[in-house]
XYZ file of C-alpha atoms in Angstrom:
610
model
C 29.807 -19.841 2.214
C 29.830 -17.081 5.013
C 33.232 -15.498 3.387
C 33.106 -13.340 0.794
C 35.016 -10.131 -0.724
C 34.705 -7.340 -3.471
C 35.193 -8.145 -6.332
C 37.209 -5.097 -8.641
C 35.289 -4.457 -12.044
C 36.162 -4.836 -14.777
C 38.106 -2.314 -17.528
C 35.917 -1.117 -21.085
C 37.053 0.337 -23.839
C 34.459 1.536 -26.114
C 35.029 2.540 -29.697
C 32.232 4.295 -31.451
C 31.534 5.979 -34.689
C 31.202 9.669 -33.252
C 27.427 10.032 -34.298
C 26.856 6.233 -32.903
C 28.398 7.152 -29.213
C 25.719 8.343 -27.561
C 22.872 5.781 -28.394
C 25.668 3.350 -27.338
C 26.135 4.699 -23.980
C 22.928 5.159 -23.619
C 22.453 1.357 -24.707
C 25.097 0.256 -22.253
C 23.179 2.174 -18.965
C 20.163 0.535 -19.426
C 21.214 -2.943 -19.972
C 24.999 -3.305 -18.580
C 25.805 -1.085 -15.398
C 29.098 0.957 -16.635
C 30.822 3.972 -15.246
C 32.830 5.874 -17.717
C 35.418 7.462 -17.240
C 37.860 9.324 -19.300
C 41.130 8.305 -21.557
C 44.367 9.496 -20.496
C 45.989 10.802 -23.773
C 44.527 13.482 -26.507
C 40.591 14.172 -26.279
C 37.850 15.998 -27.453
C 35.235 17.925 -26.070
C 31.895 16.054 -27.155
C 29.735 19.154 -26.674
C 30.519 21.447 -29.662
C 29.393 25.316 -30.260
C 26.710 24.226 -32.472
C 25.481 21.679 -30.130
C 25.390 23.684 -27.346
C 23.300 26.539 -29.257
C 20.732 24.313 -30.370
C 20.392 23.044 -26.358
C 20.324 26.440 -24.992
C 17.213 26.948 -27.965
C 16.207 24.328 -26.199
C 15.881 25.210 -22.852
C 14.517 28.342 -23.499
C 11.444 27.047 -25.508
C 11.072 24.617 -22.394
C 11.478 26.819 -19.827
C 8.949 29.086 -21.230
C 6.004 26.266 -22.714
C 6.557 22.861 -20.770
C 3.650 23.876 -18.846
C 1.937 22.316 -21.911
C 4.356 20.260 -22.809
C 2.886 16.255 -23.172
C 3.815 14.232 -19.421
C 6.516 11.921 -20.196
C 6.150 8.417 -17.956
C 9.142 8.831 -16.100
C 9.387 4.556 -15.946
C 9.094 4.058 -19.502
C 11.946 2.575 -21.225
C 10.857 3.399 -24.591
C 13.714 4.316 -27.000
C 12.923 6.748 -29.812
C 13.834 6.237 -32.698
C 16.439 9.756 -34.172
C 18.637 10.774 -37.004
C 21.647 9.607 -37.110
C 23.488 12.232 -35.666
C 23.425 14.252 -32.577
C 23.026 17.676 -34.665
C 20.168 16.571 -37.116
C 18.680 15.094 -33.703
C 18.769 18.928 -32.213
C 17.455 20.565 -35.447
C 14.706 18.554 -36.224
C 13.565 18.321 -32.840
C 14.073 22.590 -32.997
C 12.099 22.776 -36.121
C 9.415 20.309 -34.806
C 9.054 22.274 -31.693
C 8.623 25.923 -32.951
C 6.367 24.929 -35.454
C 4.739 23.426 -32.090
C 5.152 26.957 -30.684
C 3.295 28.777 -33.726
C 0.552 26.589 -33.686
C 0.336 26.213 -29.898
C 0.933 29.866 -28.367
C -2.886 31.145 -29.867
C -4.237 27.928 -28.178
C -2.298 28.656 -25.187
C -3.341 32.626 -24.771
C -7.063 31.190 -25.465
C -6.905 28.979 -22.633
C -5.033 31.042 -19.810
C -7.499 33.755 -20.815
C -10.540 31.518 -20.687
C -8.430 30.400 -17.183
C -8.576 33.738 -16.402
C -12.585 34.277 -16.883
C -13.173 31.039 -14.947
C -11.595 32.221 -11.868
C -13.734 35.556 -11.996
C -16.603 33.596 -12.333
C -15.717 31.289 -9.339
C -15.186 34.640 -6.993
C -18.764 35.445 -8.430
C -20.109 32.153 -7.325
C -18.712 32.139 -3.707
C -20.215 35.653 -3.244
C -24.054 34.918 -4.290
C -23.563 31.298 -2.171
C -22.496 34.281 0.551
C -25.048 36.904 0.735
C -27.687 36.092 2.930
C -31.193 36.051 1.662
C -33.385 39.458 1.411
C -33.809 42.517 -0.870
C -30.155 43.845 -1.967
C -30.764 45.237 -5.106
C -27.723 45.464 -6.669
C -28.240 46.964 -10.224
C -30.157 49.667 -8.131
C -26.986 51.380 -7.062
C -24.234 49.407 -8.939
C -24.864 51.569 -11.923
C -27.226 54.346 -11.169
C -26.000 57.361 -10.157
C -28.383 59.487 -7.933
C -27.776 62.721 -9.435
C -28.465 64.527 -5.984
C -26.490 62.483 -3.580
C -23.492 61.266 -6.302
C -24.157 57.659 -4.754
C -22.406 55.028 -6.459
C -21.945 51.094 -5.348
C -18.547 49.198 -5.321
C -17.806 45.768 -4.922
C -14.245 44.472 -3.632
C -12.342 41.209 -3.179
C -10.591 41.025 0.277
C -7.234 39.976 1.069
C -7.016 36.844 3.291
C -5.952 38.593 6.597
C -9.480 40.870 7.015
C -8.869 40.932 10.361
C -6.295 43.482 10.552
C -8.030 45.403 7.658
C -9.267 48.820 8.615
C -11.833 49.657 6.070
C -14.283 52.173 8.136
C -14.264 54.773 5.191
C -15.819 58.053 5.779
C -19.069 58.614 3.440
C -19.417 54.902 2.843
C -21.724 52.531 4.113
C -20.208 48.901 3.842
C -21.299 45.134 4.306
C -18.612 42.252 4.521
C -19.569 38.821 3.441
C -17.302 36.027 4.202
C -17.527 33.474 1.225
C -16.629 29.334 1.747
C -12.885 30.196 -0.021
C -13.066 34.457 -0.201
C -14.128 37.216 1.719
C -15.613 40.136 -0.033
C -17.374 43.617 1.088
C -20.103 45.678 -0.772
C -19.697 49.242 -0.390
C -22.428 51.993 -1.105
C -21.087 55.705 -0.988
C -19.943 58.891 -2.448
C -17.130 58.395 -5.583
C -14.380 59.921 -3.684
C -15.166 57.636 -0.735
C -15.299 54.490 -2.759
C -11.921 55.986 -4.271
C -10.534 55.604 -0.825
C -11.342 52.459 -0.160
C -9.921 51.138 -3.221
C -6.658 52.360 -2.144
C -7.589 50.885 1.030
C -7.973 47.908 0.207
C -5.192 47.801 -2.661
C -2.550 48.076 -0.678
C -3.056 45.162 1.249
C -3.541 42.954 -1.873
C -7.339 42.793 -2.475
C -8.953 44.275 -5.562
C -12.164 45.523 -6.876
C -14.462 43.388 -8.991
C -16.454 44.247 -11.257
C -19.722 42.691 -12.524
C -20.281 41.226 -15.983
C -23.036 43.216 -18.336
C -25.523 40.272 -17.983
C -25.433 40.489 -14.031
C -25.019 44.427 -13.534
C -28.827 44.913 -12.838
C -29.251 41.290 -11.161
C -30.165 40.882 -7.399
C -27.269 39.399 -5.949
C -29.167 37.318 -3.628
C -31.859 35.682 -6.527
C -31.190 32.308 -7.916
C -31.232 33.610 -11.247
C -27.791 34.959 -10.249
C -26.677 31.859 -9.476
C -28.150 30.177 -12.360
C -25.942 32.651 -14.764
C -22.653 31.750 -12.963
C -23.085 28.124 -12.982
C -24.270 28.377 -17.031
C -20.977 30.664 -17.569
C -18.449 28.620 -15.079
C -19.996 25.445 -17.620
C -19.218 27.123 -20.671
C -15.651 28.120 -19.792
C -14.552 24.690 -18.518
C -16.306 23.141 -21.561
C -14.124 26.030 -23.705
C -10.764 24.856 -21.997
C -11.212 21.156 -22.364
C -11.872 21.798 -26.353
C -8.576 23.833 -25.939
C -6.725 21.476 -24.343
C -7.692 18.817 -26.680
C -6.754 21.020 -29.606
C -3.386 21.334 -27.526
C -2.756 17.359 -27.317
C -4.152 16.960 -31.100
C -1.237 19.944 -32.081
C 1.631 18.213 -29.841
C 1.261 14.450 -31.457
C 0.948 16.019 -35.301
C 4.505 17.673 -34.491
C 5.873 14.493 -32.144
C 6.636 16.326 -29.549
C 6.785 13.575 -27.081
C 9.437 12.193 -29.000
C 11.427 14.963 -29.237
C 11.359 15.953 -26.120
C 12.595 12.435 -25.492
C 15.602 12.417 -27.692
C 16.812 15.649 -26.583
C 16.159 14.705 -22.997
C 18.645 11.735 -24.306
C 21.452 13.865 -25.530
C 21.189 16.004 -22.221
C 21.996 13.290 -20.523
C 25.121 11.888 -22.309
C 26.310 15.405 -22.556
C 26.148 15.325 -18.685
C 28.179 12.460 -18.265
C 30.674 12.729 -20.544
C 32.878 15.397 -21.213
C 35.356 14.489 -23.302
C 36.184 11.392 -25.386
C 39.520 10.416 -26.942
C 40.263 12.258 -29.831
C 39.836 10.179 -33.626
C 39.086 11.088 -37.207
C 35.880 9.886 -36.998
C 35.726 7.797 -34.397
C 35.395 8.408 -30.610
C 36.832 5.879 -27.917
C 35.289 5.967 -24.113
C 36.645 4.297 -21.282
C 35.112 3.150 -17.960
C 34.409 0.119 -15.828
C 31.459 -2.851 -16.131
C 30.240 -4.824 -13.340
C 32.184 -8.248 -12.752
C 30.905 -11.103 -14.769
C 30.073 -9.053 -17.893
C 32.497 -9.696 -21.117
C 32.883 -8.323 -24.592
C 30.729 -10.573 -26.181
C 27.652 -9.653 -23.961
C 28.191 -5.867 -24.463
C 28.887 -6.468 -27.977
C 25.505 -8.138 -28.493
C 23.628 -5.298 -26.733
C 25.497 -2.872 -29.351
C 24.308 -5.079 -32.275
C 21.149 -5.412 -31.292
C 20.273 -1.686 -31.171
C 21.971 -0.490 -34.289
C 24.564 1.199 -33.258
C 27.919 1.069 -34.668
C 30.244 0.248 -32.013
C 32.357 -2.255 -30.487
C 33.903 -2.762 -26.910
C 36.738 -4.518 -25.634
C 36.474 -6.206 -21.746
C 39.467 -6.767 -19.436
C 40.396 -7.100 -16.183
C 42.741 -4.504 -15.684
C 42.823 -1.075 -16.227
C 44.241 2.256 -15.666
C 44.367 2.455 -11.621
C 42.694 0.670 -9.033
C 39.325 -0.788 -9.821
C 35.997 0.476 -8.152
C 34.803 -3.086 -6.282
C 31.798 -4.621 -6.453
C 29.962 -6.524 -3.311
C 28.747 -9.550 -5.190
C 26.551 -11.463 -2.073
C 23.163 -13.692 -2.673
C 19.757 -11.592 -2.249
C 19.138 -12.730 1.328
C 22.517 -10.889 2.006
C 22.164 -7.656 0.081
C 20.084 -5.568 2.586
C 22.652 -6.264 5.366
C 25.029 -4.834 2.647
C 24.160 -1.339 4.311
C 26.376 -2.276 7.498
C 29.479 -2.213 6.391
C 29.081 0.818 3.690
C 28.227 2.942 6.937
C 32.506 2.842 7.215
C 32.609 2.998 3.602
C 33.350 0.154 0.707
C 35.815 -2.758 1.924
C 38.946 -2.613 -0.158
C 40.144 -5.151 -2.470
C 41.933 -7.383 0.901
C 39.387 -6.870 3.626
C 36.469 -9.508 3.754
C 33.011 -8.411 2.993
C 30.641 -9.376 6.253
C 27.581 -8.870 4.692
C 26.839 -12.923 4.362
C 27.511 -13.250 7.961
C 25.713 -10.318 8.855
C 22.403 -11.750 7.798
C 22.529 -13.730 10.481
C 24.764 -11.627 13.135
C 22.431 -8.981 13.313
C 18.921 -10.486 13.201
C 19.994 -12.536 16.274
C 21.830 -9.405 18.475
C 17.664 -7.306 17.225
C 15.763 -10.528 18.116
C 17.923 -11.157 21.358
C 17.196 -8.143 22.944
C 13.605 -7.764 21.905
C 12.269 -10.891 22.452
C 8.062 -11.549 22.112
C 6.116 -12.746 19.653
C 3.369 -10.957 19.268
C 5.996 -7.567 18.904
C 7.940 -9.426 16.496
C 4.647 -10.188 14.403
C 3.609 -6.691 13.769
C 7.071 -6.065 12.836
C 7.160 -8.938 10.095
C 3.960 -7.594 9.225
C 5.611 -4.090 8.392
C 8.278 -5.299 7.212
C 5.908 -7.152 4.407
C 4.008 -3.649 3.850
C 7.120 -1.818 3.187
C 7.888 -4.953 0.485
C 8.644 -2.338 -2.755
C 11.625 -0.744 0.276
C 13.006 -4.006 -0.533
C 16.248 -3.438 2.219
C 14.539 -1.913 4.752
C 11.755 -5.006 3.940
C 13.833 -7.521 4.677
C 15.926 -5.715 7.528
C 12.084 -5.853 9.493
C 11.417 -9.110 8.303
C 14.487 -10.816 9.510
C 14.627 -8.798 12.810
C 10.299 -9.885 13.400
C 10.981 -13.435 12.614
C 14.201 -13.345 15.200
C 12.035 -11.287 17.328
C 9.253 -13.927 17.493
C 11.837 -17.043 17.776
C 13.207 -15.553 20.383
C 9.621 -14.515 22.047
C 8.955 -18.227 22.297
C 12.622 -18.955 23.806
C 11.398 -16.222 26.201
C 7.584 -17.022 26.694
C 6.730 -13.592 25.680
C 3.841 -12.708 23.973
C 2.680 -9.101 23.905
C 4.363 -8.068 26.984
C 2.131 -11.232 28.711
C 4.627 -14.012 29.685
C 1.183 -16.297 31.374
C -0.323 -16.878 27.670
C 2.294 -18.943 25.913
C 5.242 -21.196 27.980
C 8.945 -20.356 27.598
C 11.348 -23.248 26.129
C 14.293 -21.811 27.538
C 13.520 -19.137 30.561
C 12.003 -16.174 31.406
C 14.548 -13.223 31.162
C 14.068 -11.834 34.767
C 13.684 -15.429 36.731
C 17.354 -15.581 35.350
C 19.788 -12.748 34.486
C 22.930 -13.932 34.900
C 22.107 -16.611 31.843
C 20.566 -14.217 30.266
C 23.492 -11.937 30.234
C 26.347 -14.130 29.691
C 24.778 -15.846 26.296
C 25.765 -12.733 24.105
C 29.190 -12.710 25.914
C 29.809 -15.641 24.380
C 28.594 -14.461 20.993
C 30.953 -11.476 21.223
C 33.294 -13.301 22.170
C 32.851 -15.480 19.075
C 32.939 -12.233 17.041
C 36.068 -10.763 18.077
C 37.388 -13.618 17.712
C 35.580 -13.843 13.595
C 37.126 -10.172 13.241
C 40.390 -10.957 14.396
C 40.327 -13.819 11.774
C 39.454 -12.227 8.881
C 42.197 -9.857 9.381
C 44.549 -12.241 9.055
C 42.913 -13.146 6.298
C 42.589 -10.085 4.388
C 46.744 -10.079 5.408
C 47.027 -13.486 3.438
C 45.086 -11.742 0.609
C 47.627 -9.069 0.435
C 50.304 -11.279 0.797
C 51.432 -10.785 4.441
C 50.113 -13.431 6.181
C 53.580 -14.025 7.861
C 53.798 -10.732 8.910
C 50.579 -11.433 10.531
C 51.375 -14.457 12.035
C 54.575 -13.024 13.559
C 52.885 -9.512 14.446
C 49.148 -10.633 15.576
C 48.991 -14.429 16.023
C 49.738 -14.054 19.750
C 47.550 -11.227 20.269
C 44.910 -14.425 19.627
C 46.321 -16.939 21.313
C 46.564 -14.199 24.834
C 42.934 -13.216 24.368
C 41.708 -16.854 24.618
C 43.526 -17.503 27.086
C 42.591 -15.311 29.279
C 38.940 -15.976 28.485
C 39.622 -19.719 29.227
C 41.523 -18.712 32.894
C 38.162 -17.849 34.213
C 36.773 -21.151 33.943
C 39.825 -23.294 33.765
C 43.850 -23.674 34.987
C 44.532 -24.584 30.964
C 44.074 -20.804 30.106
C 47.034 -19.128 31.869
C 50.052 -21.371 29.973
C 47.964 -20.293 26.326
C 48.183 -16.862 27.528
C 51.748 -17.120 28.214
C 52.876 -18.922 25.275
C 50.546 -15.837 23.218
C 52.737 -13.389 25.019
C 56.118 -15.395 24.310
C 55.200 -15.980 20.578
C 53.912 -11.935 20.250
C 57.587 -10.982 21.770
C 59.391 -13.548 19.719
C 57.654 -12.737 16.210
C 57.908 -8.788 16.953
C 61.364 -8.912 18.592
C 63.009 -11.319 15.443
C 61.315 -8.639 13.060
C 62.441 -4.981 14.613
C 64.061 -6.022 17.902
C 64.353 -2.231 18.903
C 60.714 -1.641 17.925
C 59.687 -4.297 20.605
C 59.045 -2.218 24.016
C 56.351 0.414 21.669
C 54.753 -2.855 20.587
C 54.311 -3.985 23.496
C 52.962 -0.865 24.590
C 50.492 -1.513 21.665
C 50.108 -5.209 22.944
C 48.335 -3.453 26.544
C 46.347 -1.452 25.072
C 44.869 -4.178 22.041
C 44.383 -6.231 24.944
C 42.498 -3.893 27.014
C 40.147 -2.733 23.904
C 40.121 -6.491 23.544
C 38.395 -6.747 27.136
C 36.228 -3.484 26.792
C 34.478 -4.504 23.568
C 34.061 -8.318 25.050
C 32.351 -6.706 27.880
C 30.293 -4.291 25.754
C 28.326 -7.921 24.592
C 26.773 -7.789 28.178
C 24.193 -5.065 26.927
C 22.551 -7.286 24.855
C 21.149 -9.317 27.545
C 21.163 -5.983 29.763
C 18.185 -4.788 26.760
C 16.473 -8.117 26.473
C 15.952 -7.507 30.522
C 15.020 -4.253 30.214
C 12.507 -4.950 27.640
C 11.400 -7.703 30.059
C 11.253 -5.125 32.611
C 9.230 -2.876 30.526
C 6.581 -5.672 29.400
C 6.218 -6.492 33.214
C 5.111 -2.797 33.790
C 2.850 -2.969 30.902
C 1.009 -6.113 32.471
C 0.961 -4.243 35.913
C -0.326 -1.459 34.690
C -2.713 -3.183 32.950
C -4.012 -5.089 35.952
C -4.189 -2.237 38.462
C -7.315 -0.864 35.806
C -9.342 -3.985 36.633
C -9.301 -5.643 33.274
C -11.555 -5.231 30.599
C -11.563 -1.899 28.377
C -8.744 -0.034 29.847
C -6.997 -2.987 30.472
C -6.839 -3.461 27.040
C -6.033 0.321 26.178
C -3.443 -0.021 28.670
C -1.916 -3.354 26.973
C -2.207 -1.831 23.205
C -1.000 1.556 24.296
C 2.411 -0.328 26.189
C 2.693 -2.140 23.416
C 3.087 0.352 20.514
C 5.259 2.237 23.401
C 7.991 -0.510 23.496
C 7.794 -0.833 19.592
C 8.604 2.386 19.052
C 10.884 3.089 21.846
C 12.800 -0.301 22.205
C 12.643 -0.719 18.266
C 14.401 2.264 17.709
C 17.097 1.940 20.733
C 17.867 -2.163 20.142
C 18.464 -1.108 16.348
C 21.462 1.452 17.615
C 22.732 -0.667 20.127
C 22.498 -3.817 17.007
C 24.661 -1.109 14.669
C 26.602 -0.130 17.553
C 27.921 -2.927 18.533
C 28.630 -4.191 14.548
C 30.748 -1.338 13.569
C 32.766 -0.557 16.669
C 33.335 -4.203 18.280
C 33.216 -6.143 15.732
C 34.263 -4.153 12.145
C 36.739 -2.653 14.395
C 39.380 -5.392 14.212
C 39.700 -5.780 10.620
C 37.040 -3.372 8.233
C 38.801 -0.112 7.080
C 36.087 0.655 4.021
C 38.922 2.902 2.291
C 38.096 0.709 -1.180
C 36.573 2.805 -4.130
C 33.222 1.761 -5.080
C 31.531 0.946 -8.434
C 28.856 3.525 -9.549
C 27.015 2.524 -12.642
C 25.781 5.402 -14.950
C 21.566 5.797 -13.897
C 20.394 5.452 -17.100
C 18.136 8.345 -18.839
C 14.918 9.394 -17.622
């Protein structure tokens, strides 16, 4: 059935010991999609004082150690098991996670220091890779002074931009050495000329480095340098692993996981809901289920986990409902068409059905060839997990390729394959006057199902008397092109609009008719707009044509083929993207246009927790 409308969701109440309401909600958004929303009557904040004191402990400790904190799998749907209430939830998890903390922070400060060390030693190692081979006997002025010429050695990290670094320093001889990752320059010079360079070189972010005890006297260029860097840079990854293992061993004795977890829970509840309405002990929550779902299913999740609850299902509720667009999966995708102008209301018909098969044809229409509409099936199944977008390329490929064979198109080339209808270009005027008669078929679907949607509302004799004739003029003036039969239809439209509007405000009839022009006018414009359909499927006949003669005035062979590919992945990306504006175009403002005003409210479930 190609009709369909929202459907309006369906009212919840949910009663809930106070302790018991947020594993129920939290039960409820990850097996029932429901949207609270608040009582109207007294309430009750659900975040007290001493709640929100333990959470803001919370954050704290998080903000300053979930660095090291255990990686939660954001897709698991484990739910851990907690005290009873949301308080003895918050303090245990507290007490488990600063006794974390005191264990942790000496394991921590070990490894950022070892961290540290490491990525001295690394520096260390791209400067010996650097220096170039030959005598530079670094312990012989590193650490020596030469008591008659105060010589002293200094060794400096660079920042990255060395090429606007001045660093000629008077009484200082220096040699840069550009490293895989670092650049670095060894200085040899008086102490107040090695003091300048420091400065030099401080300001603009570098530092000096200094070498450990075991290197001080080694030759910068020997492999036993090397050898020591590689034996220390060993040791202090070996040192953090056992660290970080010490770290994992410390977070499962405490459970941190877990706790982390559960408070991540009660975050999220105390996100969503604000207030509940006000009870001894017991809370009560409103909000709105998905059609189809009753008391009895909701009440079986509730049992199931434990929680002591209970919720009550009807279809009415305080207000108008948020709506729901119930359609089979091959419909869904197409779903995204008529949420551009916003949710259909309660009375308006839901297109997506129809739409499935609307919009594939207007794509596949005007870019017609098989081979095109292959590759994009063939993204469209790569992009499978993007399940709408998925199917939006499937269904436009496999219309693409149907109508490639209607066509005779394959790959631009219309000599490979034969056409079973025509060839776009050998005849245009078929080619354009096929979607006129689709769009003509749509307005005519539009104006329907707004008289429709009046009959849902209960106004379909308003309509009748208002808009019938508006109908029964448009076809008839269609039909006076081809025969004599159209002009008395389009009179009797015009005598039944004036007789229905006249009978119902009889001084209201000249600005109606007034209207009448210009509906009829829009009427012709948007018929007309139809034409562009075939004016893009012979365009993109047009544009395979050049491809081919392009391809033919290289001779063939290689660039031939270069030629061919290259036009190719030119009209899929140019025509793809320009045939799927002119497809929405002409959806939304010809054809939603007569009776889509997407002012309904719709239904957004609660995302469950992460």
């Amino acid at each position: 059935m190609m009709i369909a409308r929202p459907m309006p969701a369906r009212w919840m109440r949910l009663v809930a010991i106070d302790d018991d309401l947020p594993a129920a909600l939290t039960t409820l958004a990850r097996h029932a999609p429901v949207e609270p929303e608040a009582l109207s009557g007294e309430s009750k904040p659900v975040l007290t004082p001493e709640l929100a004191s333990r959470l803001h402990r919370f954050d704290a400790l998080a903000q300053a150690f979930h660095v090291w904190w255990p990686r939660l799998d954001p897709d698991s749907s484990e739910i851990p098991t907690l005290p009873a209430t949301p308080l003895e939830t918050l303090d245990q998890a507290m007490t488990a996670l600063e006794a974390w903390q005191h264990e942790a922070e000496p394991l921590i400060q070990r490894e950022q220091a070892c961290r540290a060390r490491e990525a001295e030693w690394v520096l260390l190692s791209d400067l010996a890779q650097a220096v170039p081979p030959g005598p530079l006997a670094w312990g012989n002025f590193a650490r020596e002074e030469h008591a008659a010429l105060c010589i002293r050695g200094g060794m400096f990290l660079l920042p990255p931009d060395t090429a606007a670094l001045n660093l000629e320093t008077p009484g200082a001889l220096l040699r840069l050495v550009k490293g895989r990752d670092h650049a670095f320059v060894l200085a040899v010079g008086t102490e107040t000329s090695l003091a300048s360079l420091n400065d030099t070189v401080s300001r603009h972010d570098g530092r000096p480095l200094t070498l450990p005890p075991e290197l001080d006297q080694a030759d910068l260029s020997n492999a036993s340098f090397a050898d020591v860097i590689r034996k220390r840079l060993v040791e202090c990854r070996a040192e953090i692993g056992s660290l970080q293992e010490a770290l994992r061993q410390t977070g499962e004795r405490h459970q941190v996981a877990r706790w982390i977890r559960g408070v991540h829970r009660l975050q999220w509840f105390f996100q969503a809901i604000r207030s509940v309405g006000a009870g001894q002990t017991l809370s009560q929550l409103g909000g709105w289920v998905a059609p189809g779902i009753d008391a009895q299913e909701l009440n079986g999740l509730l049992r199931r986990s434990g929680v002591r609850a209970l919720a009550s299902v009807s279809d009415s509720g305080p207000g108008a409902p948020p709506l729901v667009l119930v359609n089979p999966w091959w419909a869904r995708p197409f779903e995204i068409f008529p949420k551009l102008l916003g949710m259909p209301n309660r009375h308006e018909v839901d297109p997506s059905r129809l739409l499935a098969w609307v919009a594939p044809l207007l794509f596949g229409y005007m870019f017609g060839d098989v081979g095109q509409g292959a590759v994009l099936f063939g993204i469209g199944y790569a992009l499978r997990d993007q399940q709408e977008i998925s199917w939006l390329l499937k269904s436009g490929g496999m219309s693409s390729i149907f109508f490639g064979l209607l066509f005779g198109s394959l790959f631009c080339s219309e000599a490979i394959i034969p056409a079973l209808w025509l060839h776009p270009t050998s005849r245009p005027l078929d080619v354009l006057a096929v979607p006129l008669l689709l769009g003509v078929g749509l307005i005519l679907t539009g104006l329907g199902f707004h008289g429709l949607g009046a009959y849902w509302q209960g106004h379909g004799r308003k309509w009748l008397q208002h808009e019938a004739g508006v109908i029964l003029i448009y076809i008839g003036a269609l039909l006076a092109f081809f025969s004599p039969i159209g002009y008395p239809l389009a009179v009797s439209g015009v005598i039944a609009f004036v007789v229905g509007n006249g009978l119902d405000a009889p001084l209201a009839l000249p600005g109606r008719l007034a209207h009448l022009v210009e509906t009829l006018l829009q009427l012709g414009v948007n018929t007309f707009s139809f034409a562009r359909v075939g004016a893009f499927a012979l365009a993109h006949a047009g544009l395979s044509h050049a491809v081919i003669t392009l391809a033919a005035l290289t001779g063939g062979g290689v660039w031939g083929g270069v030629v061919l590919i290259l036009g190719n992945l030119l009209i899929l990306a140019l025509e793809g993207m320009v045939v799927s504006v002119q497809t929405t175009r002409l959806i939304l403002f010809e054809f939603f246009v007569r009776f889509l005003g997407g002012d309904g409210r719709p239904f957004r479930p609660l995302p469950p927790p992460e």
